[in-house]
Coordinates of N, CA and C in Angstrom, one line a residue:
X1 N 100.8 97.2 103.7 CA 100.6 96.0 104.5 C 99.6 95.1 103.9
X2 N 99.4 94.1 104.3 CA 98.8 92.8 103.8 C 97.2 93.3 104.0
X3 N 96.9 93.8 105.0 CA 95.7 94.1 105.6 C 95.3 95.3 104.9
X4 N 96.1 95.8 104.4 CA 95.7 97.7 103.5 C 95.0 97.2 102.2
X5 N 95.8 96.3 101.6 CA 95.5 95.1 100.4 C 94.7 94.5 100.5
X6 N 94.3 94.3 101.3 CA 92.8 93.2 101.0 C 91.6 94.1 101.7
X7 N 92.1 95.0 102.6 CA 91.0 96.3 102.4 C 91.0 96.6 101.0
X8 N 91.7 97.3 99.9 CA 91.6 97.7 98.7 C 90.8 96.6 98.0
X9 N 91.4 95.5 98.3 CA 90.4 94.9 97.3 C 88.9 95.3 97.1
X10 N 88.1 95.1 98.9 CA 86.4 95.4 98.6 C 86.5 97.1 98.7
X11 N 87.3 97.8 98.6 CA 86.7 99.4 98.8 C 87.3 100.0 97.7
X12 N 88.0 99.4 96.8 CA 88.1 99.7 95.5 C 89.5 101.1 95.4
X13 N 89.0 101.7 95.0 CA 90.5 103.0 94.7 C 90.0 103.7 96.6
X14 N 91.3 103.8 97.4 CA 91.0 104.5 98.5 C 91.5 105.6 97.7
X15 N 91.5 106.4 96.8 CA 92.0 108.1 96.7 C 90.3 108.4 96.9
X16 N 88.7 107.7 96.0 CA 88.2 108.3 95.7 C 87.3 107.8 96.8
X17 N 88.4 107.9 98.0 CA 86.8 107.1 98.9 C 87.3 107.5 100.3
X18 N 87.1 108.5 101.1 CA 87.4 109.6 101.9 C 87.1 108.8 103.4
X19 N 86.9 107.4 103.3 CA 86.6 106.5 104.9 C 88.0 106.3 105.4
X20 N 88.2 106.0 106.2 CA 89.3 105.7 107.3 C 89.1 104.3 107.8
X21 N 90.4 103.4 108.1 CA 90.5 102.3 109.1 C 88.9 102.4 110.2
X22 N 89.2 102.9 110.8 CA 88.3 103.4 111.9 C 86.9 103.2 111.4
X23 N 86.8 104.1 110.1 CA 85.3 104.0 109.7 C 84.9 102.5 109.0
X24 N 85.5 102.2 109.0 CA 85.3 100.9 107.9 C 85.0 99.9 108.9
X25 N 86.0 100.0 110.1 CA 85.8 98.8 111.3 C 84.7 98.9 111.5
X26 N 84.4 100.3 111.8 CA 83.0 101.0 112.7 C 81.5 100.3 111.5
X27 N 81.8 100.4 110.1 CA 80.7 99.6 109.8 C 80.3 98.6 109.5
X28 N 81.7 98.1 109.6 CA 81.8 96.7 109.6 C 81.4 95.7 110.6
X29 N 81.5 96.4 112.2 CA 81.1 95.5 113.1 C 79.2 96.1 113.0
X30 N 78.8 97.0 112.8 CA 77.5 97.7 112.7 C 76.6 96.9 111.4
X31 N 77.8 96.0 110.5 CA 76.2 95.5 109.6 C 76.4 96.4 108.5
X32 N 76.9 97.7 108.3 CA 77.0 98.5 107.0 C 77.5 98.3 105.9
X33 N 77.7 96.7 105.4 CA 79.0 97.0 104.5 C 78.8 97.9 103.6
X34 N 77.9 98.0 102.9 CA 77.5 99.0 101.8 C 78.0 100.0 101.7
X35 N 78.3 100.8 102.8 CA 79.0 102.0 102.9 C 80.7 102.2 102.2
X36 N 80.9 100.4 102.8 CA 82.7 100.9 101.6 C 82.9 99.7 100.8
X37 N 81.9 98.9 100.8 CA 82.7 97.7 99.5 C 81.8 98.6 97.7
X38 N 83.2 98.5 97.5 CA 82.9 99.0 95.9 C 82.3 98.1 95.0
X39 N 81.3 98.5 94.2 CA 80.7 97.6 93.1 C 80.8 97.3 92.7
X40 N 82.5 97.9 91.8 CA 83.5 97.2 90.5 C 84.1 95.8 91.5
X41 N 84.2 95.9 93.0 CA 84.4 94.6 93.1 C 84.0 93.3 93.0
X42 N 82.8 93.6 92.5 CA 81.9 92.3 92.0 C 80.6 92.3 93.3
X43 N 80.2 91.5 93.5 CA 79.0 91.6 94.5 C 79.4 90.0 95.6
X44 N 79.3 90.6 96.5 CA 79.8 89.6 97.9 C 78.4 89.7 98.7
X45 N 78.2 88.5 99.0 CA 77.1 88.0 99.9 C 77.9 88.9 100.9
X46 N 76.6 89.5 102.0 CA 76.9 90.1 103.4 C 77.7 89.3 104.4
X47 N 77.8 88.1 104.0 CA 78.6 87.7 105.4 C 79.8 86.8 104.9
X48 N 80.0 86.6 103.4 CA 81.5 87.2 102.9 C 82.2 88.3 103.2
X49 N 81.3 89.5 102.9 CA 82.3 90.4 103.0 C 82.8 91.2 104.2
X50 N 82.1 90.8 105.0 CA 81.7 91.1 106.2 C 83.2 90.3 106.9
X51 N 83.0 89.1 106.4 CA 84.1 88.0 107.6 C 85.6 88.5 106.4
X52 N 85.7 88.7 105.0 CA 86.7 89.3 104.6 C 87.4 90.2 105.2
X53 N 86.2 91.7 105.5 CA 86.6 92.8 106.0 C 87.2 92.3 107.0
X54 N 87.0 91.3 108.1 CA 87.3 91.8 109.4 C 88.8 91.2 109.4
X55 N 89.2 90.1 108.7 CA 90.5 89.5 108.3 C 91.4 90.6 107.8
X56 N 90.9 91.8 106.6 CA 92.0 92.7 106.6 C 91.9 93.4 107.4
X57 N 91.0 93.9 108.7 CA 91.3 95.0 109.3 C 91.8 94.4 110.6
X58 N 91.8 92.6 110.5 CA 92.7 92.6 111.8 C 94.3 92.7 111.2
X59 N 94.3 92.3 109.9 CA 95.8 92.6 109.8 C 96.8 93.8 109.4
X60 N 95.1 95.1 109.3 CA 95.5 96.3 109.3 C 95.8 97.0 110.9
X61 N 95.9 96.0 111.9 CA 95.9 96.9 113.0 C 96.9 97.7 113.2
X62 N 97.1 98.9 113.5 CA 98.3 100.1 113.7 C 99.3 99.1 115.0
X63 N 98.8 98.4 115.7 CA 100.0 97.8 117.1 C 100.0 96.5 115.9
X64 N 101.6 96.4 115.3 CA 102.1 95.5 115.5 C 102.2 93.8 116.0
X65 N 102.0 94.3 117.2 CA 101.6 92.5 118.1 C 100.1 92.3 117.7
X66 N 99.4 93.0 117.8 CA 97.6 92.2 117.8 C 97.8 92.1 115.9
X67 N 98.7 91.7 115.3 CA 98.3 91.3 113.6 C 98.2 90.2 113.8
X68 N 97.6 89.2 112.8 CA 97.5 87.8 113.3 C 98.7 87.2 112.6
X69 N 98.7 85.6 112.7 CA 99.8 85.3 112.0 C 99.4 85.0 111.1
X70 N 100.0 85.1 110.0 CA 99.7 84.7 108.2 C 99.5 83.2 107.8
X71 N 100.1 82.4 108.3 CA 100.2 81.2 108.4 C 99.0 80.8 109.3
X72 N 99.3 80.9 110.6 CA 98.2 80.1 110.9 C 96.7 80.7 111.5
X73 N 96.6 81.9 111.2 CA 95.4 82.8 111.2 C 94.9 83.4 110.0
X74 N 95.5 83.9 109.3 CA 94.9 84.2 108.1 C 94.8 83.7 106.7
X75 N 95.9 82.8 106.3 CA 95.9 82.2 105.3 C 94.7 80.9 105.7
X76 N 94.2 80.6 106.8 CA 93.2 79.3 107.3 C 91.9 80.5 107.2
X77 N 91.6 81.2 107.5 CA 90.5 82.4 107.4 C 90.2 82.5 106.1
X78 N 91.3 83.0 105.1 CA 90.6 83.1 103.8 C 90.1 81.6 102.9
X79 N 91.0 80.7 103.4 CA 90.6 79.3 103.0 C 89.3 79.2 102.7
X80 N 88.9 79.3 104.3 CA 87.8 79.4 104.9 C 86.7 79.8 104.1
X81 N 86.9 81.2 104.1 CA 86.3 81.8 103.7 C 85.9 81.4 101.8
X82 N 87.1 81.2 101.3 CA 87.2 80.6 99.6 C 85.7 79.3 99.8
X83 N 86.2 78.4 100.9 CA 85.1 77.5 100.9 C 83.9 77.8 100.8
X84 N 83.2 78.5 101.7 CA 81.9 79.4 101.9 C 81.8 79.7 100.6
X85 N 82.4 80.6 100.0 CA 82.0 81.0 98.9 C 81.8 80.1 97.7
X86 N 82.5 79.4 97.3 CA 82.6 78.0 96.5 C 81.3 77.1 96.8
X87 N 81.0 76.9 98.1 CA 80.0 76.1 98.6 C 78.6 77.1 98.2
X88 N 78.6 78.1 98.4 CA 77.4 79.0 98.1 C 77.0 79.3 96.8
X89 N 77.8 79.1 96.1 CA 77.7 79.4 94.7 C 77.5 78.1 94.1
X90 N 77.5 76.8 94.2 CA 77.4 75.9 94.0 C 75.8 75.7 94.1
X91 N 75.6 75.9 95.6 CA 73.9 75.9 96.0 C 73.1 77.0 95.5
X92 N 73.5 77.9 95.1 CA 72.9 78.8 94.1 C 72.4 78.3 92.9
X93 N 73.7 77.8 92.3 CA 73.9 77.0 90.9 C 73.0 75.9 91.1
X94 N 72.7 75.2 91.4 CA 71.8 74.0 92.1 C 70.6 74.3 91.9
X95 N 69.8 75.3 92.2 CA 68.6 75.9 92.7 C 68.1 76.4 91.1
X96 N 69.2 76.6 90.5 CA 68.8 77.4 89.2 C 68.4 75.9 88.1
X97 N 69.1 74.5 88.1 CA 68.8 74.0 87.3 C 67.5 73.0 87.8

């Protein structure tokens, strides 16, 4: 599923990483990302990865009906979210010259 995939993306190889759906939601609403975004995936500000995670784990939900729509919920989420990131890296970049 779409939502299993863009979990992979921040938690890297799930063979070598023994968390669950469940656990991942559970530290994700708790503030823990550290616990499953993987290193090799580069480094995400806390509240990228944070609002990422919660986009795949709504689209990883086990019922079916509560997925969001791809169109007009999630493909506008990651937009979203691309912006944020684009805009923050920019004002990073900014600060440095």
């Amino acid at each position: 599923s779409l939502g299993m995939m863009l979990l992979n993306m921040i938690i890297g190889d799930p063979t070598g990483n023994n968390m669950t759906i469940r656990d991942i939601a559970e530290d994700a609403v708790e503030g823990r990302i550290h616990s499953f975004v993987d290193e090799k995936a580069g480094q995400w500000p806390l509240q990228h990865a944070l609002a990422f995670a919660k986009v795949a784990l709504h689209c990883a939900d086990p019922r079916k009906r509560r997925r969001p729509d791809l169109e007009k919920d999630v493909l506008p989420a990651l937009e979203n979210l691309l912006a944020e990131t684009a805009q923050s890296r920019a004002s990073q970049f900014a600060h440095l010259q």
